[in-house]
Amino acid sequence: VPAFFLALAPDARRARPGFLRRVLRFAVPAGLVAAAATFTAYALATGPADGGVPVARTAATVALFGAGTTVLVLLARPWSAGRAVLVATMVVTFVTLLAVPAARAFFALTPLPRGVSLATGLVISVAALLLVVVWRLAGRAEAPDHADEGGRMKGCVRPG
């Protein structure tokens, strides 16, 4: 849902070839990080914390939301008021779902014990750090607008 609204937002940048390659350069590693965070939170909740399947399912959902929110924050740049409202709305909606017992019951979420909450928070922090690294690496691999496909500068004269 947030990606739909981000895609509709006005953008002054020129269209460039290679859209699919640029998208996949970030989306594939980001998806792998989000999946790893989800499975890690589930495994920690069922293993050392022994919270049972409902707690593990909730921990996995929270971890996936944390990774997804990190991706949303990275994609929403450059920030504008509308984009900040979009991100804030997503976070407030999710926190509300976790806080309201009827909404929690509807989505089959359970309150997380303290240990599971801390472990899930750690998983989200590591995932967010990895996602920022992936974002920066994907951005570096992309040639700037004033470069040709080989990354060489167009119309620049080499000194010497």
Coordinates of N, CA, C and O in Angstrom, one line a residue:
V1 N 0.8 -1.2 0.0 CA 0.0 0.0 0.0 C 0.9 1.3 0.0 O 0.6 2.2 -0.8
P2 N 1.9 1.4 0.9 CA 2.7 2.6 0.9 C 3.4 2.8 -0.5 O 3.6 3.9 -0.9
A3 N 3.9 1.7 -1.1 CA 4.6 1.8 -2.3 C 3.7 2.3 -3.4 O 4.2 3.1 -4.3
F4 N 2.4 2.0 -3.4 CA 1.5 2.5 -4.3 C 1.4 4.1 -4.3 O 1.5 4.8 -5.3
F5 N 1.4 4.6 -3.0 CA 1.3 6.0 -2.9 C 2.6 6.7 -3.2 O 2.7 7.8 -3.7
L6 N 3.7 6.0 -2.9 CA 5.0 6.6 -3.3 C 5.2 6.7 -4.8 O 5.8 7.6 -5.3
A7 N 4.7 5.7 -5.5 CA 4.8 5.6 -6.9 C 3.9 6.7 -7.6 O 4.3 7.2 -8.6
L8 N 2.9 7.1 -6.9 CA 2.0 8.2 -7.5 C 2.5 9.6 -7.2 O 2.1 10.6 -7.8
A9 N 3.5 9.7 -6.3 CA 4.0 11.0 -5.9 C 4.7 11.7 -7.0 O 5.4 11.0 -7.8
P10 N 4.6 13.0 -7.2 CA 5.3 13.6 -8.3 C 6.8 13.5 -8.1 O 7.3 13.5 -7.0
D11 N 7.5 13.4 -9.2 CA 9.0 13.3 -9.2 C 9.6 14.1 -10.3 O 9.2 14.0 -11.5
A12 N 10.5 15.0 -10.0 CA 11.1 15.9 -11.0 C 12.2 15.3 -11.8 O 12.7 15.8 -12.8
R13 N 12.7 14.1 -11.3 CA 13.9 13.5 -12.0 C 13.5 12.9 -13.3 O 12.3 12.5 -13.5
R14 N 14.4 12.9 -14.2 CA 14.2 12.4 -15.6 C 14.1 10.9 -15.6 O 14.8 10.2 -14.8
A15 N 13.4 10.3 -16.5 CA 13.3 8.9 -16.6 C 14.6 8.4 -17.2 O 15.2 9.1 -18.1
R16 N 15.1 7.3 -16.8 CA 16.3 6.7 -17.3 C 16.1 5.2 -17.6 O 15.2 4.6 -17.0
P17 N 16.9 4.7 -18.5 CA 16.8 3.3 -18.8 C 17.3 2.5 -17.7 O 18.1 2.9 -16.9
G18 N 17.0 1.2 -17.7 CA 17.5 0.3 -16.7 C 16.7 0.2 -15.4 O 17.2 -0.1 -14.3
F19 N 15.4 0.5 -15.5 CA 14.6 0.6 -14.3 C 14.5 -0.8 -13.5 O 14.8 -0.8 -12.3
L20 N 14.3 -1.8 -14.3 CA 14.2 -3.2 -13.6 C 15.5 -3.6 -12.9 O 15.5 -4.0 -11.8
R21 N 16.6 -3.3 -13.6 CA 17.9 -3.6 -13.0 C 18.1 -2.8 -11.7 O 18.6 -3.4 -10.7
R22 N 17.8 -1.5 -11.7 CA 17.9 -0.7 -10.5 C 17.0 -1.2 -9.4 O 17.4 -1.2 -8.2
V23 N 15.8 -1.5 -9.7 CA 14.9 -2.0 -8.7 C 15.3 -3.3 -8.1 O 15.4 -3.5 -6.9
L24 N 15.7 -4.3 -8.9 CA 16.1 -5.6 -8.4 C 17.4 -5.5 -7.7 O 17.7 -6.3 -6.8
R25 N 18.3 -4.6 -8.0 CA 19.6 -4.4 -7.3 C 19.3 -4.2 -5.8 O 20.1 -4.6 -4.9
F26 N 18.2 -3.5 -5.4 CA 17.9 -3.3 -4.0 C 16.9 -4.3 -3.5 O 17.0 -4.8 -2.4
A27 N 15.9 -4.6 -4.3 CA 14.7 -5.4 -3.9 C 15.1 -6.8 -3.5 O 14.6 -7.3 -2.5
V28 N 16.0 -7.4 -4.3 CA 16.3 -8.8 -4.0 C 17.1 -9.0 -2.7 O 16.7 -9.7 -1.8
P29 N 18.2 -8.2 -2.5 CA 18.9 -8.3 -1.2 C 18.0 -7.8 0.0 O 18.0 -8.4 1.1
A30 N 17.2 -6.8 -0.2 CA 16.3 -6.3 0.9 C 15.3 -7.4 1.2 O 15.0 -7.6 2.4
G31 N 14.7 -8.1 0.2 CA 13.8 -9.2 0.5 C 14.5 -10.3 1.3 O 13.8 -10.9 2.2
L32 N 15.7 -10.6 0.9 CA 16.4 -11.7 1.7 C 16.7 -11.3 3.1 O 16.6 -12.1 4.0
V33 N 17.0 -10.0 3.3 CA 17.3 -9.5 4.7 C 16.0 -9.6 5.5 O 15.9 -10.0 6.7
A34 N 14.9 -9.1 4.9 CA 13.6 -9.1 5.6 C 13.1 -10.6 5.9 O 12.6 -10.8 7.0
A35 N 13.3 -11.5 5.0 CA 13.0 -12.9 5.2 C 13.9 -13.5 6.3 O 13.4 -14.2 7.2
A36 N 15.2 -13.2 6.3 CA 16.1 -13.7 7.4 C 15.7 -13.1 8.7 O 15.7 -13.9 9.7
A37 N 15.3 -11.9 8.8 CA 14.8 -11.3 10.0 C 13.6 -11.9 10.6 O 13.4 -12.2 11.7
T38 N 12.7 -12.2 9.6 CA 11.4 -12.9 10.0 C 11.6 -14.2 10.6 O 11.1 -14.6 11.6
F39 N 12.4 -15.0 9.9 CA 12.7 -16.4 10.3 C 13.5 -16.5 11.6 O 13.3 -17.3 12.4
T40 N 14.4 -15.5 11.7 CA 15.3 -15.4 12.9 C 14.4 -15.1 14.1 O 14.6 -15.7 15.2
A41 N 13.5 -14.1 14.0 CA 12.7 -13.8 15.1 C 11.8 -15.0 15.5 O 11.6 -15.2 16.7
Y42 N 11.3 -15.7 14.5 CA 10.4 -16.8 14.8 C 11.2 -17.9 15.5 O 10.8 -18.5 16.5
A43 N 12.4 -18.2 15.0 CA 13.3 -19.2 15.6 C 13.7 -18.8 17.1 O 13.7 -19.7 17.9
L44 N 14.0 -17.6 17.3 CA 14.4 -17.2 18.6 C 13.2 -17.3 19.6 O 13.3 -17.6 20.8
A45 N 12.0 -17.0 19.1 CA 10.8 -17.0 20.0 C 10.4 -18.5 20.3 O 9.9 -18.7 21.4
T46 N 10.6 -19.4 19.4 CA 10.3 -20.8 19.6 C 11.4 -21.5 20.3 O 11.2 -22.5 21.0
G47 N 12.6 -21.1 20.1 CA 13.8 -21.8 20.6 C 14.1 -21.3 22.1 O 13.5 -21.8 23.0
P48 N 15.1 -20.4 22.2 CA 15.5 -20.0 23.5 C 14.4 -19.4 24.4 O 14.3 -19.7 25.6
A49 N 13.5 -18.6 23.8 CA 12.5 -18.0 24.6 C 11.3 -18.9 24.9 O 10.6 -18.7 25.8
D50 N 11.1 -19.9 24.1 CA 10.1 -20.9 24.2 C 8.7 -20.3 24.5 O 8.0 -20.6 25.5
G51 N 8.3 -19.4 23.6 CA 7.1 -18.7 23.7 C 5.9 -19.3 23.1 O 4.8 -18.9 23.2
G52 N 6.2 -20.4 22.3 CA 5.1 -21.1 21.6 C 4.8 -20.5 20.3 O 5.4 -19.4 19.9
V53 N 4.0 -21.2 19.5 CA 3.7 -20.7 18.1 C 3.0 -19.4 18.0 O 3.4 -18.5 17.2
P54 N 2.0 -19.1 18.9 CA 1.4 -17.8 18.7 C 2.3 -16.6 19.0 O 2.3 -15.6 18.3
V55 N 3.2 -16.7 20.0 CA 4.2 -15.7 20.3 C 5.2 -15.6 19.2 O 5.6 -14.5 18.8
A56 N 5.6 -16.7 18.7 CA 6.6 -16.8 17.6 C 6.0 -16.1 16.3 O 6.7 -15.4 15.6
R57 N 4.8 -16.4 16.1 CA 4.1 -15.8 14.9 C 4.1 -14.3 15.0 O 4.3 -13.6 14.1
T58 N 3.8 -13.8 16.2 CA 3.7 -12.4 16.5 C 5.1 -11.8 16.3 O 5.3 -10.7 15.7
A59 N 6.1 -12.4 16.9 CA 7.5 -11.9 16.8 C 7.9 -11.8 15.3 O 8.5 -10.9 14.9
A60 N 7.6 -12.8 14.6 CA 7.9 -12.8 13.1 C 7.2 -11.7 12.4 O 7.8 -11.0 11.6
T61 N 6.0 -11.4 12.8 CA 5.2 -10.4 12.1 C 5.8 -9.0 12.5 O 6.0 -8.1 11.6
V62 N 6.2 -8.8 13.8 CA 6.8 -7.6 14.2 C 8.1 -7.4 13.5 O 8.5 -6.3 13.1
A63 N 8.9 -8.4 13.4 CA 10.2 -8.3 12.7 C 10.1 -8.0 11.2 O 10.8 -7.1 10.7
L64 N 9.1 -8.6 10.6 CA 8.9 -8.3 9.2 C 8.4 -6.8 9.0 O 8.8 -6.1 8.1
F65 N 7.5 -6.4 9.9 CA 7.1 -5.0 9.9 C 8.3 -4.0 10.1 O 8.4 -3.0 9.4
G66 N 9.1 -4.4 11.0 CA 10.3 -3.5 11.2 C 11.2 -3.4 10.0 O 11.7 -2.3 9.6
A67 N 11.4 -4.6 9.4 CA 12.3 -4.5 8.1 C 11.5 -3.8 7.0 O 12.1 -3.0 6.3
G68 N 10.2 -4.0 6.9 CA 9.5 -3.3 5.9 C 9.4 -1.8 6.1 O 9.5 -1.1 5.1
T69 N 9.3 -1.4 7.3 CA 9.3 0.0 7.6 C 10.7 0.6 7.3 O 10.7 1.7 6.8
T70 N 11.7 -0.1 7.6 CA 13.1 0.4 7.2 C 13.2 0.6 5.7 O 13.7 1.6 5.2
V71 N 12.7 -0.4 4.9 CA 12.7 -0.2 3.5 C 11.8 1.0 3.1 O 12.2 1.8 2.2
L72 N 10.7 1.1 3.7 CA 9.8 2.3 3.4 C 10.5 3.6 3.7 O 10.4 4.5 2.9
V73 N 11.2 3.7 4.8 CA 11.9 4.9 5.1 C 13.0 5.2 4.1 O 13.2 6.3 3.7
L74 N 13.7 4.2 3.7 CA 14.8 4.4 2.7 C 14.2 4.8 1.3 O 14.7 5.7 0.6
L75 N 13.1 4.2 0.9 CA 12.5 4.5 -0.4 C 11.7 5.9 -0.4 O 11.6 6.4 -1.4
A76 N 11.3 6.3 0.8 CA 10.6 7.6 0.9 C 11.5 8.8 0.7 O 10.9 9.9 0.6
R77 N 12.8 8.6 0.7 CA 13.7 9.8 0.5 C 13.6 10.3 -0.9 O 13.5 9.4 -1.8
P78 N 13.7 11.5 -1.2 CA 13.9 12.6 -0.3 C 12.6 12.9 0.4 O 11.5 12.8 -0.1
W79 N 12.7 13.3 1.7 CA 11.5 13.5 2.6 C 10.7 14.7 2.2 O 11.2 15.7 1.8
S80 N 9.4 14.5 2.3 CA 8.5 15.6 2.1 C 7.4 15.4 3.2 O 7.4 14.4 3.9
A81 N 6.6 16.4 3.4 CA 5.5 16.3 4.4 C 4.6 15.0 4.2 O 4.3 14.3 5.1
G82 N 4.2 14.8 2.9 CA 3.4 13.7 2.6 C 4.0 12.4 2.9 O 3.4 11.4 3.3
R83 N 5.3 12.3 2.5 CA 6.0 11.0 2.8 C 6.2 10.7 4.2 O 6.1 9.6 4.7
A84 N 6.4 11.8 5.0 CA 6.6 11.6 6.5 C 5.3 11.2 7.1 O 5.2 10.3 7.9
V85 N 4.2 11.7 6.6 CA 2.8 11.3 7.1 C 2.5 9.9 6.7 O 2.0 9.1 7.5
L86 N 2.9 9.5 5.5 CA 2.7 8.1 5.1 C 3.5 7.1 6.0 O 2.9 6.1 6.5
V87 N 4.7 7.4 6.3 CA 5.5 6.5 7.1 C 4.9 6.5 8.6 O 4.7 5.5 9.2
A88 N 4.6 7.7 9.1 CA 4.1 7.8 10.4 C 2.7 7.1 10.5 O 2.4 6.4 11.5
T89 N 1.9 7.2 9.5 CA 0.6 6.5 9.5 C 0.8 5.0 9.5 O 0.0 4.3 10.3
M90 N 1.7 4.5 8.8 CA 2.0 3.0 8.8 C 2.4 2.5 10.2 O 1.9 1.5 10.7
V91 N 3.3 3.3 10.8 CA 3.8 2.9 12.2 C 2.7 3.0 13.2 O 2.5 2.1 14.0
V92 N 1.9 4.1 13.2 CA 0.9 4.3 14.1 C -0.2 3.2 14.0 O -0.8 2.7 14.9
T93 N -0.5 2.9 12.7 CA -1.5 1.8 12.5 C -1.1 0.5 13.0 O -1.9 -0.2 13.7
F94 N 0.2 0.1 12.8 CA 0.6 -1.1 13.3 C 0.7 -1.2 14.8 O 0.3 -2.2 15.5
V95 N 1.2 -0.1 15.4 CA 1.2 -0.1 16.9 C -0.2 -0.1 17.5 O -0.4 -0.8 18.5
T96 N -1.2 0.5 16.8 CA -2.5 0.5 17.3 C -3.1 -0.9 17.2 O -3.8 -1.4 18.1
L97 N -2.7 -1.6 16.1 CA -3.2 -3.0 16.0 C -2.7 -3.9 17.1 O -3.4 -4.8 17.6
L98 N -1.4 -3.6 17.5 CA -0.9 -4.4 18.6 C -1.4 -4.0 19.9 O -1.5 -4.9 20.9
A99 N -1.9 -2.8 20.1 CA -2.4 -2.3 21.4 C -3.8 -2.6 21.6 O -4.2 -2.8 22.8
V100 N -4.6 -2.7 20.6 CA -6.1 -2.9 20.8 C -6.4 -4.4 20.8 O -6.1 -5.1 19.8
P101 N -6.9 -4.9 21.9 CA -7.2 -6.3 22.0 C -8.0 -6.9 20.9 O -7.8 -8.0 20.4
A102 N -9.1 -6.2 20.5 CA -9.9 -6.7 19.4 C -9.2 -6.9 18.1 O -9.3 -7.8 17.4
A103 N -8.3 -5.9 17.8 CA -7.5 -5.9 16.6 C -6.5 -7.0 16.7 O -6.2 -7.8 15.7
R104 N -5.9 -7.2 17.8 CA -4.9 -8.2 18.0 C -5.5 -9.6 17.8 O -5.0 -10.5 17.2
A105 N -6.7 -9.8 18.4 CA -7.4 -11.0 18.2 C -7.8 -11.3 16.8 O -7.7 -12.4 16.3
F106 N -8.3 -10.3 16.1 CA -8.6 -10.4 14.7 C -7.5 -10.9 13.8 O -7.6 -11.7 13.0
F107 N -6.3 -10.3 14.1 CA -5.1 -10.7 13.3 C -4.3 -11.8 14.0 O -3.2 -12.1 13.5
A108 N -4.8 -12.5 15.0 CA -4.2 -13.6 15.7 C -2.8 -13.2 16.2 O -1.8 -14.0 16.1
L109 N -2.7 -12.0 16.8 CA -1.4 -11.6 17.4 C -1.5 -11.7 18.9 O -2.6 -11.6 19.5
T110 N -0.4 -11.9 19.6 CA -0.4 -12.0 21.0 C 0.6 -11.1 21.6 O 1.6 -10.7 20.9
P111 N 0.4 -10.6 22.8 CA 1.4 -9.8 23.4 C 2.7 -10.5 23.6 O 2.7 -11.7 23.9
L112 N 3.8 -9.9 23.3 CA 5.1 -10.5 23.4 C 5.7 -10.4 24.8 O 5.7 -9.3 25.4
P113 N 6.2 -11.5 25.3 CA 6.9 -11.4 26.6 C 8.2 -10.6 26.5 O 8.7 -10.4 25.4
R114 N 8.7 -10.1 27.6 CA 9.8 -9.2 27.6 C 11.0 -9.7 26.8 O 11.6 -9.0 26.0
G115 N 11.4 -10.9 27.1 CA 12.6 -11.5 26.4 C 12.4 -11.6 24.9 O 13.3 -11.3 24.2
V116 N 11.2 -12.0 24.5 CA 11.0 -12.1 23.1 C 10.9 -10.7 22.4 O 11.4 -10.5 21.3
S117 N 10.4 -9.7 23.2 CA 10.4 -8.4 22.6 C 11.8 -7.8 22.4 O 12.1 -7.2 21.4
L118 N 12.7 -8.1 23.4 CA 14.1 -7.7 23.3 C 14.8 -8.4 22.2 O 15.5 -7.7 21.4
A119 N 14.6 -9.7 22.0 CA 15.2 -10.4 21.0 C 14.7 -9.9 19.6 O 15.5 -9.8 18.7
T120 N 13.4 -9.7 19.5 CA 12.8 -9.2 18.2 C 13.4 -7.8 17.9 O 13.7 -7.5 16.8
G121 N 13.5 -6.9 18.9 CA 14.1 -5.6 18.7 C 15.5 -5.7 18.2 O 15.9 -4.9 17.4
L122 N 16.3 -6.6 18.8 CA 17.6 -6.8 18.3 C 17.7 -7.3 16.9 O 18.5 -6.8 16.1
V123 N 16.8 -8.2 16.5 CA 16.7 -8.7 15.1 C 16.4 -7.5 14.2 O 17.0 -7.4 13.1
I124 N 15.4 -6.7 14.6 CA 15.0 -5.6 13.8 C 16.2 -4.6 13.6 O 16.4 -4.1 12.5
S125 N 16.9 -4.4 14.7 CA 18.1 -3.4 14.6 C 19.1 -3.9 13.6 O 19.7 -3.2 12.8
V126 N 19.4 -5.2 13.7 CA 20.4 -5.8 12.8 C 19.9 -5.8 11.4 O 20.7 -5.4 10.4
A127 N 18.7 -6.1 11.2 CA 18.1 -6.0 9.8 C 18.1 -4.6 9.3 O 18.4 -4.4 8.1
A128 N 17.8 -3.6 10.1 CA 17.8 -2.2 9.6 C 19.2 -1.8 9.2 O 19.4 -1.2 8.2
L129 N 20.2 -2.2 10.0 CA 21.6 -1.9 9.7 C 22.0 -2.5 8.3 O 22.6 -1.9 7.5
L130 N 21.6 -3.8 8.2 CA 21.9 -4.5 6.9 C 21.2 -3.9 5.7 O 21.7 -3.8 4.6
L131 N 20.0 -3.4 5.9 CA 19.2 -2.8 4.9 C 19.8 -1.5 4.4 O 19.8 -1.1 3.3
V132 N 20.3 -0.7 5.4 CA 21.0 0.5 5.1 C 22.3 0.3 4.2 O 22.6 0.9 3.3
V133 N 23.0 -0.8 4.6 CA 24.2 -1.2 3.9 C 23.8 -1.6 2.5 O 24.5 -1.2 1.5
V134 N 22.8 -2.4 2.3 CA 22.3 -2.8 1.0 C 21.9 -1.6 0.2 O 22.2 -1.5 -1.0
W135 N 21.2 -0.7 0.8 CA 20.8 0.6 0.1 C 21.9 1.3 -0.4 O 22.0 1.8 -1.6
R136 N 23.0 1.5 0.4 CA 24.1 2.3 0.0 C 24.9 1.5 -1.1 O 25.4 2.2 -2.0
L137 N 25.0 0.2 -1.0 CA 25.7 -0.5 -2.0 C 25.0 -0.5 -3.3 O 25.6 -0.4 -4.4
A138 N 23.7 -0.6 -3.3 CA 22.9 -0.5 -4.5 C 23.0 0.8 -5.1 O 23.0 0.9 -6.4
G139 N 23.0 1.9 -4.3 CA 23.2 3.2 -4.9 C 24.5 3.5 -5.5 O 24.6 4.2 -6.5
R140 N 25.6 2.9 -4.9 CA 26.9 3.1 -5.5 C 27.1 2.4 -6.8 O 27.8 2.9 -7.6
A141 N 26.4 1.3 -6.9 CA 26.5 0.5 -8.2 C 25.8 1.2 -9.3 O 26.1 0.9 -10.5
E142 N 24.9 2.1 -9.0 CA 24.2 2.8 -10.1 C 25.0 4.0 -10.6 O 25.6 4.8 -9.9
A143 N 25.1 4.0 -12.0 CA 25.9 5.1 -12.6 C 25.1 6.4 -12.5 O 23.9 6.4 -12.6
P144 N 25.8 7.5 -12.3 CA 25.1 8.8 -12.2 C 24.5 9.2 -13.6 O 24.9 8.6 -14.6
D145 N 23.6 10.2 -13.5 CA 22.9 10.6 -14.7 C 23.9 11.1 -15.8 O 23.6 10.9 -17.0
H146 N 25.0 11.7 -15.5 CA 25.9 12.2 -16.5 C 27.0 11.3 -16.9 O 28.0 11.6 -17.3
A147 N 26.8 10.0 -16.6 CA 27.7 9.0 -17.1 C 27.1 8.1 -18.1 O 25.9 7.9 -18.2
D148 N 28.0 7.5 -18.9 CA 27.5 6.5 -19.9 C 27.3 5.2 -19.3 O 27.6 5.0 -18.1
E149 N 26.9 4.1 -20.0 CA 26.7 2.8 -19.4 C 27.9 2.2 -18.8 O 27.8 1.4 -17.8
G150 N 29.1 2.6 -19.2 CA 30.3 2.0 -18.6 C 30.7 2.8 -17.4 O 31.8 2.5 -16.8
G151 N 30.0 3.8 -17.0 CA 30.3 4.6 -15.8 C 31.3 5.7 -16.1 O 31.7 6.4 -15.2
R152 N 31.7 5.9 -17.4 CA 32.6 7.0 -17.8 C 31.8 8.3 -17.9 O 30.7 8.3 -18.4
M153 N 32.4 9.4 -17.6 CA 31.8 10.7 -17.6 C 31.7 11.1 -19.1 O 32.6 11.1 -19.8
K154 N 30.5 11.6 -19.4 CA 30.3 12.1 -20.8 C 30.8 13.6 -20.9 O 30.5 14.4 -20.0
G155 N 31.5 13.8 -21.9 CA 31.9 15.2 -22.2 C 32.9 15.8 -21.3 O 33.1 17.0 -21.2
C156 N 33.6 14.9 -20.5 CA 34.6 15.4 -19.5 C 36.0 15.3 -20.2 O 36.2 14.3 -20.8
V157 N 36.8 16.2 -20.0 CA 38.2 16.1 -20.5 C 39.1 15.7 -19.3 O 39.0 16.3 -18.2
R158 N 39.9 14.7 -19.6 CA 40.8 14.2 -18.6 C 42.0 15.2 -18.4 O 42.5 15.7 -19.4
P159 N 42.3 15.5 -17.2 CA 43.5 16.4 -17.0 C 44.8 15.8 -17.4 O 44.9 14.6 -17.3
G160 N 45.7 16.6 -17.9 CA 47.0 16.1 -18.3 C 47.1 15.7 -19.6 O 47.7 15.2 -20.4

